[in-house]
Amino acid sequence: MASRAVYPGSFDPITYGHLDIIQRGSRVFDELLVVVADNPAKKPLFSMVERVDIMKGLTKKLKNVKIDLCEGLLVDYVRSKKANIILRGIRSFSDFEYEFQMALANRAISADIETVFIMTSEKYSYISSRLIKEAAGFGADISKFVPESVRGPLMKRIGVRK
Ligand code: PNS
């Protein structure tokens, strides 16, 4: 049976760290659905549709990767796509507690869906969308952390604090 995994996240914006997980996930699973999901704890800079558009452009060469969005409960989305795997990236030990809690909560709600973790390349282990937005706001060069199709719209949206 072909494996189909869902890789959810805020992706606000997508970084080289996320792209690294997408590439790794596309080698592990037959199909990978990368899904912009709603994290009520965050106030996003980009709309879900903007994030989806940017991510489609960046992943079009990966034939088994699709980009989508999910506005409700993640496990309902996973089931609606006939998938049974949630993929999440881990950068460091400090990610573990949050990921552990989310994986167990998702499993309690839906016992047939497993969460699988892939380690991010050490090159990207310290980057996060939040840090990149903060650095960009203070005028830092963020080209090491995000592709040009993210940097342009991000700099326009965020402005630079003088
Ligand atoms: O990139 P993030 O912000 O760490 O991703 C978190 C996300 C979006 C995957 C999580 O908040 C989520 O799954 N949201 C969808 C709504 C949902 O199902 N919430 C319960 C999760 S236990």
Tab-separated table of C-alpha atoms and ligand atoms in Angstrom:
chain	number	residue	atom	x	y	z
A	1	MET	CA	0.000	0.000	0.000
A	2	ALA	CA	1.339	3.429	-0.935
A	3	SER	CA	2.217	5.625	2.045
A	4	ARG	CA	0.645	9.056	2.241
A	5	ALA	CA	1.818	11.507	4.898
A	6	VAL	CA	0.652	14.987	5.854
A	7	TYR	CA	3.283	17.546	6.899
A	8	PRO	CA	1.383	20.362	8.651
A	9	GLY	CA	2.725	23.640	9.920
A	10	SER	CA	2.194	27.376	10.085
A	11	PHE	CA	4.939	27.964	7.479
A	12	ASP	CA	4.739	31.733	8.131
A	13	PRO	CA	6.949	31.891	6.151
A	14	ILE	CA	8.463	28.647	4.880
A	15	THR	CA	12.218	28.434	5.584
A	16	TYR	CA	15.119	26.335	4.291
A	17	GLY	CA	14.562	24.189	7.406
A	18	HIS	CA	11.009	23.330	6.320
A	19	LEU	CA	12.189	22.724	2.751
A	20	ASP	CA	14.805	20.326	4.092
A	21	ILE	CA	12.064	18.337	5.873
A	22	ILE	CA	9.906	18.367	2.723
A	23	GLN	CA	12.777	16.963	0.660
A	24	ARG	CA	13.538	14.276	3.228
A	25	GLY	CA	9.851	13.421	3.620
A	26	SER	CA	9.404	13.119	-0.139
A	27	ARG	CA	12.120	10.440	-0.132
A	28	VAL	CA	10.527	8.492	2.724
A	29	PHE	CA	6.845	8.552	1.737
A	30	ASP	CA	5.183	7.782	-1.592
A	31	GLU	CA	3.075	10.936	-1.311
A	32	LEU	CA	3.575	13.975	0.878
A	33	LEU	CA	0.857	16.555	1.435
A	34	VAL	CA	2.344	19.719	2.889
A	35	VAL	CA	-0.442	21.571	4.616
A	36	VAL	CA	-0.676	25.140	5.850
A	37	ALA	CA	-2.664	24.712	9.056
A	38	ASP	CA	-4.121	27.174	11.506
A	39	ASN	CA	-2.209	27.568	14.775
A	40	PRO	CA	-4.525	29.657	16.979
A	41	ALA	CA	-1.559	30.572	19.192
A	42	LYS	CA	0.088	32.541	16.366
A	43	LYS	CA	-0.791	35.738	14.506
A	44	PRO	CA	0.387	35.074	10.951
A	45	LEU	CA	2.035	37.648	8.711
A	46	PHE	CA	0.902	35.974	5.486
A	47	SER	CA	-2.584	34.671	4.666
A	48	MET	CA	-2.973	30.934	4.235
A	49	VAL	CA	-3.458	31.379	0.474
A	50	GLU	CA	-0.285	33.497	0.189
A	51	ARG	CA	1.686	30.824	2.053
A	52	VAL	CA	0.263	28.081	-0.173
A	53	ASP	CA	1.179	30.035	-3.347
A	54	ILE	CA	4.775	30.631	-2.218
A	55	MET	CA	5.158	26.968	-1.214
A	56	LYS	CA	3.732	25.666	-4.506
A	57	GLY	CA	6.363	27.639	-6.400
A	58	LEU	CA	9.160	26.231	-4.235
A	59	THR	CA	8.146	22.571	-4.438
A	60	LYS	CA	6.998	22.159	-8.024
A	61	LYS	CA	9.992	19.963	-8.910
A	62	LEU	CA	9.043	17.384	-6.258
A	63	LYS	CA	6.501	15.276	-8.103
A	64	ASN	CA	5.141	13.417	-5.063
A	65	VAL	CA	4.644	16.611	-3.015
A	66	LYS	CA	1.385	18.585	-2.979
A	67	ILE	CA	0.579	21.791	-1.118
A	68	ASP	CA	-2.785	22.427	0.498
A	69	LEU	CA	-4.396	24.204	3.432
A	70	CYS	CA	-6.452	22.980	6.371
A	71	GLU	CA	-8.669	25.229	8.473
A	72	GLY	CA	-10.145	22.718	10.917
A	73	LEU	CA	-8.857	19.941	13.112
A	74	LEU	CA	-5.722	18.413	11.626
A	75	VAL	CA	-6.659	14.769	12.203
A	76	ASP	CA	-9.997	15.308	10.379
A	77	TYR	CA	-8.052	16.672	7.427
A	78	VAL	CA	-5.621	13.735	7.514
A	79	ARG	CA	-8.490	11.258	7.500
A	80	SER	CA	-10.319	13.126	4.708
A	81	LYS	CA	-7.215	12.661	2.546
A	82	LYS	CA	-7.039	8.939	3.359
A	83	ALA	CA	-3.656	9.420	4.966
A	84	ASN	CA	-2.616	7.976	8.324
A	85	ILE	CA	0.706	9.683	9.006
A	86	ILE	CA	1.507	13.159	10.315
A	87	LEU	CA	5.079	14.234	9.617
A	88	ARG	CA	6.794	16.820	11.815
A	89	GLY	CA	10.352	18.122	11.802
A	90	ILE	CA	12.466	18.291	14.936
A	91	ARG	CA	15.330	20.750	15.223
A	92	SER	CA	16.503	20.314	18.759
A	93	PHE	CA	15.636	18.837	22.095
A	94	SER	CA	13.663	21.963	22.962
A	95	ASP	CA	11.149	21.138	20.201
A	96	PHE	CA	10.498	17.791	21.767
A	97	GLU	CA	8.096	18.700	24.547
A	98	TYR	CA	5.715	20.631	22.281
A	99	GLU	CA	5.864	17.945	19.605
A	100	PHE	CA	5.372	15.150	22.123
A	101	GLN	CA	2.269	16.865	23.524
A	102	MET	CA	0.803	17.506	20.076
A	103	ALA	CA	1.504	13.951	18.861
A	104	LEU	CA	-0.130	12.423	21.937
A	105	ALA	CA	-3.128	14.781	21.726
A	106	ASN	CA	-3.614	13.906	18.058
A	107	ARG	CA	-3.315	10.208	18.891
A	108	ALA	CA	-5.859	10.536	21.722
A	109	ILE	CA	-8.313	12.147	19.291
A	110	SER	CA	-7.557	9.743	16.485
A	111	ALA	CA	-5.786	6.514	17.451
A	112	ASP	CA	-5.220	5.324	13.879
A	113	ILE	CA	-3.024	8.283	12.915
A	114	GLU	CA	0.683	8.127	13.782
A	115	THR	CA	3.065	11.064	14.028
A	116	VAL	CA	6.495	10.484	12.518
A	117	PHE	CA	9.447	12.803	13.136
A	118	ILE	CA	12.364	13.643	10.875
A	119	MET	CA	15.410	15.529	12.150
A	120	THR	CA	16.213	18.742	10.331
A	121	SER	CA	19.708	19.097	8.904
A	122	GLU	CA	22.022	20.554	11.576
A	123	LYS	CA	22.633	23.456	9.150
A	124	TYR	CA	19.104	24.656	9.861
A	125	SER	CA	18.707	23.511	13.435
A	126	TYR	CA	18.658	27.043	14.872
A	127	ILE	CA	16.368	28.791	12.389
A	128	SER	CA	12.684	29.437	12.875
A	129	SER	CA	10.075	31.521	11.059
A	130	ARG	CA	9.724	33.670	14.184
A	131	LEU	CA	13.455	34.465	14.373
A	132	ILE	CA	13.646	35.184	10.664
A	133	LYS	CA	10.752	37.660	10.878
A	134	GLU	CA	12.391	39.349	13.858
A	135	ALA	CA	15.806	39.576	12.162
A	136	ALA	CA	14.215	40.844	8.922
A	137	GLY	CA	12.389	43.529	10.889
A	138	PHE	CA	15.729	44.825	12.142
A	139	GLY	CA	17.206	44.840	8.646
A	140	ALA	CA	19.292	41.628	8.791
A	141	ASP	CA	20.180	39.774	5.605
A	142	ILE	CA	17.946	36.692	5.742
A	143	SER	CA	18.974	35.201	2.395
A	144	LYS	CA	20.737	32.315	4.198
A	145	PHE	CA	17.487	31.271	5.810
A	146	VAL	CA	14.780	31.654	3.139
A	147	PRO	CA	14.656	31.505	-0.670
A	148	GLU	CA	14.281	34.706	-2.711
A	149	SER	CA	10.565	34.035	-3.354
A	150	VAL	CA	10.060	34.327	0.420
A	151	ARG	CA	12.584	37.091	1.147
A	152	GLY	CA	11.017	39.568	-1.332
A	153	PRO	CA	7.428	39.359	-0.053
A	154	LEU	CA	8.651	39.163	3.561
A	155	MET	CA	10.729	42.347	3.334
A	156	LYS	CA	7.817	44.132	1.661
A	157	ARG	CA	5.348	42.990	4.287
A	158	ILE	CA	7.465	43.529	7.335
A	159	GLY	CA	9.134	46.849	6.565
A	160	VAL	CA	12.381	47.617	8.363
A	161	ARG	CA	12.518	49.258	11.789
A	162	LYS	CA	14.753	52.321	11.654
B	1	PNS	O1	4.313	25.251	12.610
B	1	PNS	P1	3.513	25.097	13.877
B	1	PNS	O2	2.843	26.413	14.247
B	1	PNS	O3	4.326	24.518	15.003
B	1	PNS	O4	2.351	24.045	13.536
B	1	PNS	C1	1.362	23.720	14.487
B	1	PNS	C2	0.138	23.099	13.794
B	1	PNS	C3	-0.412	24.092	12.775
B	1	PNS	C4	0.541	21.816	13.086
B	1	PNS	C5	-0.916	22.800	14.902
B	1	PNS	O5	-1.240	24.000	15.567
B	1	PNS	C6	-2.175	22.172	14.314
B	1	PNS	O6	-2.185	20.977	14.085
B	1	PNS	N1	-3.220	23.000	14.044
B	1	PNS	C7	-4.451	22.549	13.416
B	1	PNS	C8	-5.612	22.485	14.413
B	1	PNS	C9	-5.487	21.241	15.262
B	1	PNS	O7	-5.715	20.138	14.827
B	1	PNS	N2	-5.098	21.455	16.518
B	1	PNS	C10	-4.867	20.380	17.473
B	1	PNS	C11	-3.426	19.944	17.428
B	1	PNS	S1	-3.063	18.832	18.758
